[in-house]
Short mmCIF file of C-alpha atoms in Angstrom, two decimals:
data_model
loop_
_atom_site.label_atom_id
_atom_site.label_comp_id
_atom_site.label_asym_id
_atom_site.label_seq_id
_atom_site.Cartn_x
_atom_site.Cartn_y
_atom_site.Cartn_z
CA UNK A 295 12.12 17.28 13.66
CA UNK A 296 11.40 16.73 17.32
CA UNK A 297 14.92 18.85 18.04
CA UNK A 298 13.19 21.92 17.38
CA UNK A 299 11.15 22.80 20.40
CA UNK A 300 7.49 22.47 22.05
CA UNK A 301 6.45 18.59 23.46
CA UNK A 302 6.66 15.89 21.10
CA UNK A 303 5.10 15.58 17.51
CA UNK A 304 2.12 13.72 17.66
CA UNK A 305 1.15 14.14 13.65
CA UNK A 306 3.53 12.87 10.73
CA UNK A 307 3.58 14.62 7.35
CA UNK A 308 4.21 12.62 4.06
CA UNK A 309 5.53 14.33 0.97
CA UNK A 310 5.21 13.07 -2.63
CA UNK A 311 6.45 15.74 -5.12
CA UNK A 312 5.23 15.89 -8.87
CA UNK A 313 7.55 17.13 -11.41
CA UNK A 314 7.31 17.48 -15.36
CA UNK A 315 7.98 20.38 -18.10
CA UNK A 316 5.65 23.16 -18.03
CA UNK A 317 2.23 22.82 -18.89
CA UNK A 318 2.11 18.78 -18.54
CA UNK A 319 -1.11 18.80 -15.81
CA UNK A 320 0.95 19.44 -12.29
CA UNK A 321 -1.74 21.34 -11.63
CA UNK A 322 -4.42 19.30 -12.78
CA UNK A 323 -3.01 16.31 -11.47
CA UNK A 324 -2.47 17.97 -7.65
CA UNK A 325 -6.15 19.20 -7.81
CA UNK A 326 -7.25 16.22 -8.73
CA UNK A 327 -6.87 14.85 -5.57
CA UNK A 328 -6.18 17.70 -3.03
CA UNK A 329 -9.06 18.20 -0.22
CA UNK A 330 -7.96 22.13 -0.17
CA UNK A 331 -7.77 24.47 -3.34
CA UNK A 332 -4.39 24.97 -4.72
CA UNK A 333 -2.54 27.36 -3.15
CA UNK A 334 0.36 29.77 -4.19
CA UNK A 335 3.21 31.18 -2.24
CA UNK A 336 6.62 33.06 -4.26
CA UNK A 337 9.56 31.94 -5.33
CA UNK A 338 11.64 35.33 -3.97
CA UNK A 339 14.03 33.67 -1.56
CA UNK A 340 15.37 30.12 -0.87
CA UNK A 341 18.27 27.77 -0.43
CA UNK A 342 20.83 26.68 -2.63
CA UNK A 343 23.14 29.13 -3.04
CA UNK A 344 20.57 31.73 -4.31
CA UNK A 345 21.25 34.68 -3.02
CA UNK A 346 18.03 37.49 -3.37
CA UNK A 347 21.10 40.31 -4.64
CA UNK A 348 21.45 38.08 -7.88
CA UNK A 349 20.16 40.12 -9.90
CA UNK A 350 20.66 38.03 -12.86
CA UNK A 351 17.90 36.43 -11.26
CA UNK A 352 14.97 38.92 -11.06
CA UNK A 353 13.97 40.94 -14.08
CA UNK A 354 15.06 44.35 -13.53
CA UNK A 355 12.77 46.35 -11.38
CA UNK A 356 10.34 43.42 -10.52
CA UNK A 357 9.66 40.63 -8.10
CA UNK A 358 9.24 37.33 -10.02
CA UNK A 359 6.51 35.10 -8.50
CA UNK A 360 5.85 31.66 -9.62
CA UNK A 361 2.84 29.81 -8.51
CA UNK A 362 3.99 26.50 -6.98
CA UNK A 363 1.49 23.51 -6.86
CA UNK A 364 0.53 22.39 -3.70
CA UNK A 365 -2.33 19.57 -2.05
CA UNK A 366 -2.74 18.14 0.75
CA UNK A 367 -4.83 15.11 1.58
CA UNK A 368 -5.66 14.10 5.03
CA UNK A 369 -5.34 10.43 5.38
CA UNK A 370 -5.74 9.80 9.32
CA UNK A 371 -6.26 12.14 12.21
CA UNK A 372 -2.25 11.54 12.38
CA UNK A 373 -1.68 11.10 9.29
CA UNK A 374 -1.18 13.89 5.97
CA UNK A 375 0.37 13.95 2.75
CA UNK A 376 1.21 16.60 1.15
CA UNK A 377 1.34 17.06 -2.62
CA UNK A 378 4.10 20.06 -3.89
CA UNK A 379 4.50 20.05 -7.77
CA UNK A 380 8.12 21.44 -8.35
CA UNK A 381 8.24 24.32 -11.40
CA UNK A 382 8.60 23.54 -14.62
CA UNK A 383 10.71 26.11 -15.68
CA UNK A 384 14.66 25.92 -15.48
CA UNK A 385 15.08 29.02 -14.13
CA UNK A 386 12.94 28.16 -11.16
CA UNK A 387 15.00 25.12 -10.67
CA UNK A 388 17.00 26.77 -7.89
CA UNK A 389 13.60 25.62 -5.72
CA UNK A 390 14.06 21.86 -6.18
CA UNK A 391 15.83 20.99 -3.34
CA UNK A 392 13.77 22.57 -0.70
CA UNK A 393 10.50 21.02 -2.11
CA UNK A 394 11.88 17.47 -2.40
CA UNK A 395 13.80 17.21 0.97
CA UNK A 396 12.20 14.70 2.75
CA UNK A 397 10.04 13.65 0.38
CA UNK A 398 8.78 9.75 0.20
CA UNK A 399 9.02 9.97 -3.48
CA UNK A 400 8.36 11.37 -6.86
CA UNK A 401 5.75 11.10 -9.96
CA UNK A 402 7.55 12.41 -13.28
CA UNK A 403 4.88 13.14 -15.86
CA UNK A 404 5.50 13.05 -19.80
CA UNK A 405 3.85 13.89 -22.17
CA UNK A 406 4.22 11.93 -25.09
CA UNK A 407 4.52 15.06 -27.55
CA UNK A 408 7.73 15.87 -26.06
CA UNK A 409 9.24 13.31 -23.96
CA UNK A 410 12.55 15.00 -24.23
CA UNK A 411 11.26 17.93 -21.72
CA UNK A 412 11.27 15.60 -18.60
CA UNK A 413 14.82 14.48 -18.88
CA UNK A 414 15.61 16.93 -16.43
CA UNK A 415 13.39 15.59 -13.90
CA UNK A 416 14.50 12.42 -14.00
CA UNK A 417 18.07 13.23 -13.93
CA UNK A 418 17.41 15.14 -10.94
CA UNK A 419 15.72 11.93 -9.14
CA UNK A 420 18.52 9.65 -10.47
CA UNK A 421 20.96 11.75 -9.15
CA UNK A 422 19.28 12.40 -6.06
CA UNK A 423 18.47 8.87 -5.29
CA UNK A 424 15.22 9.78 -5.14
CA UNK A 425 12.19 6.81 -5.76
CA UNK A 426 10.16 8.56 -8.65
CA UNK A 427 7.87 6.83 -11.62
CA UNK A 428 7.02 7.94 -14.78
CA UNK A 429 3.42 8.63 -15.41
CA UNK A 430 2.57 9.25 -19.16
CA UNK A 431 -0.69 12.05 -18.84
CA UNK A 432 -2.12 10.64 -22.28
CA UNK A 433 -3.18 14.11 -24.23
CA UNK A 434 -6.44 13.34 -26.95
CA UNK A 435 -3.81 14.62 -29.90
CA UNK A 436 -0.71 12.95 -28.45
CA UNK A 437 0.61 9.97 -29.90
CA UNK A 438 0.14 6.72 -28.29
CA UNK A 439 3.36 5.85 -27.89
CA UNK A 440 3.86 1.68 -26.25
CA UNK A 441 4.82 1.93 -22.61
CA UNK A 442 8.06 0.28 -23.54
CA UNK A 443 9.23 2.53 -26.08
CA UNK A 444 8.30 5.73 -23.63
CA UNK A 445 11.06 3.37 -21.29
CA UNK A 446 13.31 3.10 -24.22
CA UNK A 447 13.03 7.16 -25.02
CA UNK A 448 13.94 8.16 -21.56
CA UNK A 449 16.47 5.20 -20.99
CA UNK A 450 14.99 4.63 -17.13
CA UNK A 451 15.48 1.23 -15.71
CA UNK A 452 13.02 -1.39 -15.11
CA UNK A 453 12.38 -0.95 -11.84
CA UNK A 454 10.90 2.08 -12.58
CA UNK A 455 7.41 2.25 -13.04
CA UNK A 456 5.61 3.53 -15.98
CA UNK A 457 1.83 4.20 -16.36
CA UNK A 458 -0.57 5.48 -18.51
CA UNK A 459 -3.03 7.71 -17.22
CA UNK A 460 -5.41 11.24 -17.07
CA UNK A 461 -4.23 13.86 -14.98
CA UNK A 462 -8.15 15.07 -14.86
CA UNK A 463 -9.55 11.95 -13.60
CA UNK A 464 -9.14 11.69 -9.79
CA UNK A 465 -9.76 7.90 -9.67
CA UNK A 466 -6.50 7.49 -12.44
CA UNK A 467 -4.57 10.15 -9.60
CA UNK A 468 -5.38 7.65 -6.83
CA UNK A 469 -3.61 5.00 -8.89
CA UNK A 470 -0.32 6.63 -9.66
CA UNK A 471 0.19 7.68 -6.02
CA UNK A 472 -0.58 3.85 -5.03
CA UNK A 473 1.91 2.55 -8.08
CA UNK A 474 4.50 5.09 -6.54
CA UNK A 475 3.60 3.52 -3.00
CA UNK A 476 3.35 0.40 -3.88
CA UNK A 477 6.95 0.38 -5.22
CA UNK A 478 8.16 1.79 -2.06
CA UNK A 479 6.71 -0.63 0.29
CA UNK A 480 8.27 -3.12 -2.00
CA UNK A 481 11.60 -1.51 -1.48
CA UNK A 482 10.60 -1.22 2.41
CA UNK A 483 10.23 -4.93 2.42
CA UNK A 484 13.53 -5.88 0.97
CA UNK A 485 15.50 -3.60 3.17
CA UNK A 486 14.07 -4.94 6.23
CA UNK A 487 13.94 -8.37 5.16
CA UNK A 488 17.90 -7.72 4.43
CA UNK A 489 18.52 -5.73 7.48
CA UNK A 490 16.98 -8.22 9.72
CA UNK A 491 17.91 -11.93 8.48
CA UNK A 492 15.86 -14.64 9.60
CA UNK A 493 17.31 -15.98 13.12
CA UNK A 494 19.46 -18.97 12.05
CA UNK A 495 20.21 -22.05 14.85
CA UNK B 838 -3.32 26.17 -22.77
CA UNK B 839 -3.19 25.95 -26.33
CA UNK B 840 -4.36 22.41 -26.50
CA UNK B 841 -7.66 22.83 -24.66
CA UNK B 842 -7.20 20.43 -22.35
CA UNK B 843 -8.00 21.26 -19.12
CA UNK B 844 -10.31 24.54 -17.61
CA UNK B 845 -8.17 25.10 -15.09
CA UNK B 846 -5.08 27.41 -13.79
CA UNK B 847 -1.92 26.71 -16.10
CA UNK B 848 1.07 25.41 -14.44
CA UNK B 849 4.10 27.56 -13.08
CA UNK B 850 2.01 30.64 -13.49
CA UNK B 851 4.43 33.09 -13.89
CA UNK B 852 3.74 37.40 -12.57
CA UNK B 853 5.85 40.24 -12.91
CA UNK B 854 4.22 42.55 -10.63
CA UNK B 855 5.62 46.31 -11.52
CA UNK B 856 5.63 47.02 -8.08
CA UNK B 857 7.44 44.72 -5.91
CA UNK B 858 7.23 44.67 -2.15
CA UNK B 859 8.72 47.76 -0.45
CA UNK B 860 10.25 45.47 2.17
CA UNK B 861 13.00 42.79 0.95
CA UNK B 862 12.75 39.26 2.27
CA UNK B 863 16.35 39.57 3.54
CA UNK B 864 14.60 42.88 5.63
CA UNK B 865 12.06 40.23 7.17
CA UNK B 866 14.65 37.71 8.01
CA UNK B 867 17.28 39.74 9.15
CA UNK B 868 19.82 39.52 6.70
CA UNK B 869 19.72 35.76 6.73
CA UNK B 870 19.43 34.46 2.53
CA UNK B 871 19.79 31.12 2.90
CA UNK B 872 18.01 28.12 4.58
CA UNK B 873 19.82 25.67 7.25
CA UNK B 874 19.67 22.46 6.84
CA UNK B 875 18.14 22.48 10.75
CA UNK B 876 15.11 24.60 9.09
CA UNK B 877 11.61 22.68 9.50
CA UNK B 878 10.86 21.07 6.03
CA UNK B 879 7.62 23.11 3.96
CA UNK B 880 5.09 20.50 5.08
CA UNK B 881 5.78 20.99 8.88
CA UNK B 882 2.88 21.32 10.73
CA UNK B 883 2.91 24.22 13.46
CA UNK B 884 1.24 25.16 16.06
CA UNK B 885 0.92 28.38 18.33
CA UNK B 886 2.49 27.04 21.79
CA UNK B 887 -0.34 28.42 24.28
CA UNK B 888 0.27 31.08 26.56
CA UNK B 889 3.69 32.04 24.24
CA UNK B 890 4.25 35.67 24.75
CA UNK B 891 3.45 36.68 21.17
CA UNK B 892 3.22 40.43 21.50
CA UNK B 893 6.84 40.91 22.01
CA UNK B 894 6.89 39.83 18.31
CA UNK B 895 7.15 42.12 14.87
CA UNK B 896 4.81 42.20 12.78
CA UNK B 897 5.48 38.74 10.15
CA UNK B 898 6.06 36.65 13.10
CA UNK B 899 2.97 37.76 15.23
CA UNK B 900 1.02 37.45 12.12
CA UNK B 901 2.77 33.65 11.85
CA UNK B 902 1.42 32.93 15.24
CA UNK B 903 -2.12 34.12 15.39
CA UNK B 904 -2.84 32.13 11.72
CA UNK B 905 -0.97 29.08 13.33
CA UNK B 906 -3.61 28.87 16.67
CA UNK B 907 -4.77 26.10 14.03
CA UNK B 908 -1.97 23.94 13.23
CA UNK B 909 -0.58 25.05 9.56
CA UNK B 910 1.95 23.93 7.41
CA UNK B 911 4.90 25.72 6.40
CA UNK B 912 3.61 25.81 3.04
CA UNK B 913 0.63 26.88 3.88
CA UNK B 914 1.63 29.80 5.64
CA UNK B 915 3.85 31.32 3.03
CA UNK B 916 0.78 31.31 1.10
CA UNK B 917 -1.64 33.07 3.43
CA UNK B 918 0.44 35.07 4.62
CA UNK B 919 1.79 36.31 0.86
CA UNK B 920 5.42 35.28 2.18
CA UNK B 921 8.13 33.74 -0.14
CA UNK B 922 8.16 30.18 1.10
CA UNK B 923 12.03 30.44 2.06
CA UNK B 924 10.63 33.37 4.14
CA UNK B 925 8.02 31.10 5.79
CA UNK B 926 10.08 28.34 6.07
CA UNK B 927 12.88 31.00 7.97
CA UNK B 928 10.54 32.38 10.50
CA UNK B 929 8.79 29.79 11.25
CA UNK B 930 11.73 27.57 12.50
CA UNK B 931 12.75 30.94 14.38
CA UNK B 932 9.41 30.97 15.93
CA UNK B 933 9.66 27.17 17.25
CA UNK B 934 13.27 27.17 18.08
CA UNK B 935 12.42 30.51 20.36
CA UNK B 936 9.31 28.72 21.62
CA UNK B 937 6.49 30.32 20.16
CA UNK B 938 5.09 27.58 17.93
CA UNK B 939 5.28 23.86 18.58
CA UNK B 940 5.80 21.64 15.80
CA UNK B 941 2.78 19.08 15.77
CA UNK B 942 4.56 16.73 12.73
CA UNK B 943 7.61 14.50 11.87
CA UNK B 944 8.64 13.84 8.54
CA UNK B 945 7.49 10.65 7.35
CA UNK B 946 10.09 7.90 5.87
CA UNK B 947 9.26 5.10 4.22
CA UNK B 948 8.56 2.61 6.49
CA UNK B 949 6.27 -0.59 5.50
CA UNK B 950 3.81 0.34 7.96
CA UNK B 951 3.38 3.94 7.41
CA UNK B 952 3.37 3.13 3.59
CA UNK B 953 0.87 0.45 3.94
CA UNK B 954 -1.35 3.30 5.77
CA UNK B 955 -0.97 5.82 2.99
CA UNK B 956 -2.20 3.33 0.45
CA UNK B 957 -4.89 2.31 2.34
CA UNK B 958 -6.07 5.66 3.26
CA UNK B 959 -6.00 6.85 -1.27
CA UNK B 960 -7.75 3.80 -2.04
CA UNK B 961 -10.26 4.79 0.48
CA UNK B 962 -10.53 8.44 -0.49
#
């Protein structure tokens, strides 16, 4: 991003975006953790072909606003991450792409009570080639489904992480983000090991 | 929520206000409805580039600059400023590309050191 004027960028941001159906603990999960309280911005204009004439798009005589998640956590004086949930809702799904470009990776939630709901999130990540896990927010009435047969219901691949965890309980937070991270620097450490080969004689 | 589970805000609130802005976003951005793919990504951080001539600016992007004399992200921004975030994200890159704000971050990418930091820095938090 240094092309775009002033002297050189002395701070990095990190993105990790959170998707899920509505109502699985975005929210909860991004305030969980956050240092600032979540904020909200509107949904009225973006990329992706959407133009702000489509009217098919807005209710008549109204502006639609959706509330989008958003955190950030300051790791180092150089050093942020910031946390964007992505809506839940298909018809906000025009947003997508502008939230997850550039981002380090996603966290998928389910909810076991209706796994089916974040097929859409992970076919988005799939498709994107973007690093995501699943992380299963375990609701008191949900059923307690084995981690293996949440892998089996949304046919991911093993690589793919899958936790268990509450969204309310900053410490369980922490741990997803690391999993996430952890499986990145894993994939970090293959690609260099394969892009730089040990010197041979 | 129905199932009680947490106290706080629902996800993907959802408002209908009944009266919508009298100005359009495509009014704010001059006509332009779309982002580039050159636009600054929503977690940029900006800041207001000292002695920029703001006051030959209208009104959104003077307002841009006097919030950003901290650094602020894109996102945040849009959301104190009640701007869409394409909006935001649109005038802000305008604003740095003409010299008025200087961006302060680069996107991170997943390098092993830079990932070993974040980790680090959550277990620590």
């Amino acid at each position: 991003m240094s092309a775009v004027g002033g002297p050189p960028a002395t701070h990095v941001s990190a993105k990790i975006v959170v998707s899920g159906p509505f109502g699985v603990g975005k929210t909860t999960f991004v305030g969980a953790i956050s240092e600032i309280t979540p904020l909200r911005t509107e949904a009225a204009m973006t990329t992706a072909g959407f133009s702000v004439d489509d009217r098919a798009f807005l209710p008549d005589k109204s502006t639609t606003t959706v509330a989008l998640d958003f955190g950030r956590v300051t790791i180092s004086e150089t050093l942020r991450l910031y946390l964007f949930g992505t809506p839940g809702q298909d018809r906000f799904g025009f947003m997508w792409d502008d939230l997850v470009d550039g981002a380090l990776g996603a966290v998928v939630l389910a909810d076991t009570r209706r796994l089916e709901d974040c097929y859409r999130a992970i076919d988005y990540y799939e498709g994107q080639r973007v690093p995501f896990i699943v992380a299963v927010n375990q609701f008191e009435d949900g059923p307690r489904h084995r981690l293996d047969q949440v892998r089996a219901a949304l046919n991911i691949e093993e690589e793919v992480p899958i936790v268990r965890f509450d969204a309310r309980d900053r410490e369980a937070v922490k741990e997803v983000l690391i999993q996430l991270l952890d499986m990145l620097l894993t994939r970090s450490r293959q690609a260099v090991a394969v892009s730089e080969p040990p010197a041979t004689a | 929520m129905s199932d009680g589970r947490w106290d706080g805000v629902d996800d993907d609130r959802v408002e209908h206000d009944d009266e919508a802005s009298l100005v359009r976003p495509y009014i704010i951005t001059g006509g332009k409805t779309q982002a580039s793919a050159s636009d600054l990504p929503i977690e940029s951080v900006v800041a207001t580039a000292e002695g920029a001539p703001t006051y030959l600016l209208g009104f959104e992007r003077r307002e841009i600059t006097q919030l950003c004399t901290d650094p602020t992200s894109i996102a945040e921004v849009a959301s104190m400023l009640d701007l869409p975030l394409g909006v935001a994200r649109f005038l802000v890159t305008d604003l740095a590309q003409q010299g008025f704000l200087d961006t302060q971050t680069t996107a991170a990418t997943a390098e092993v050191e830079l990932l070993e930091q974040l980790i680090e820095g959550i277990r620590a938090l």
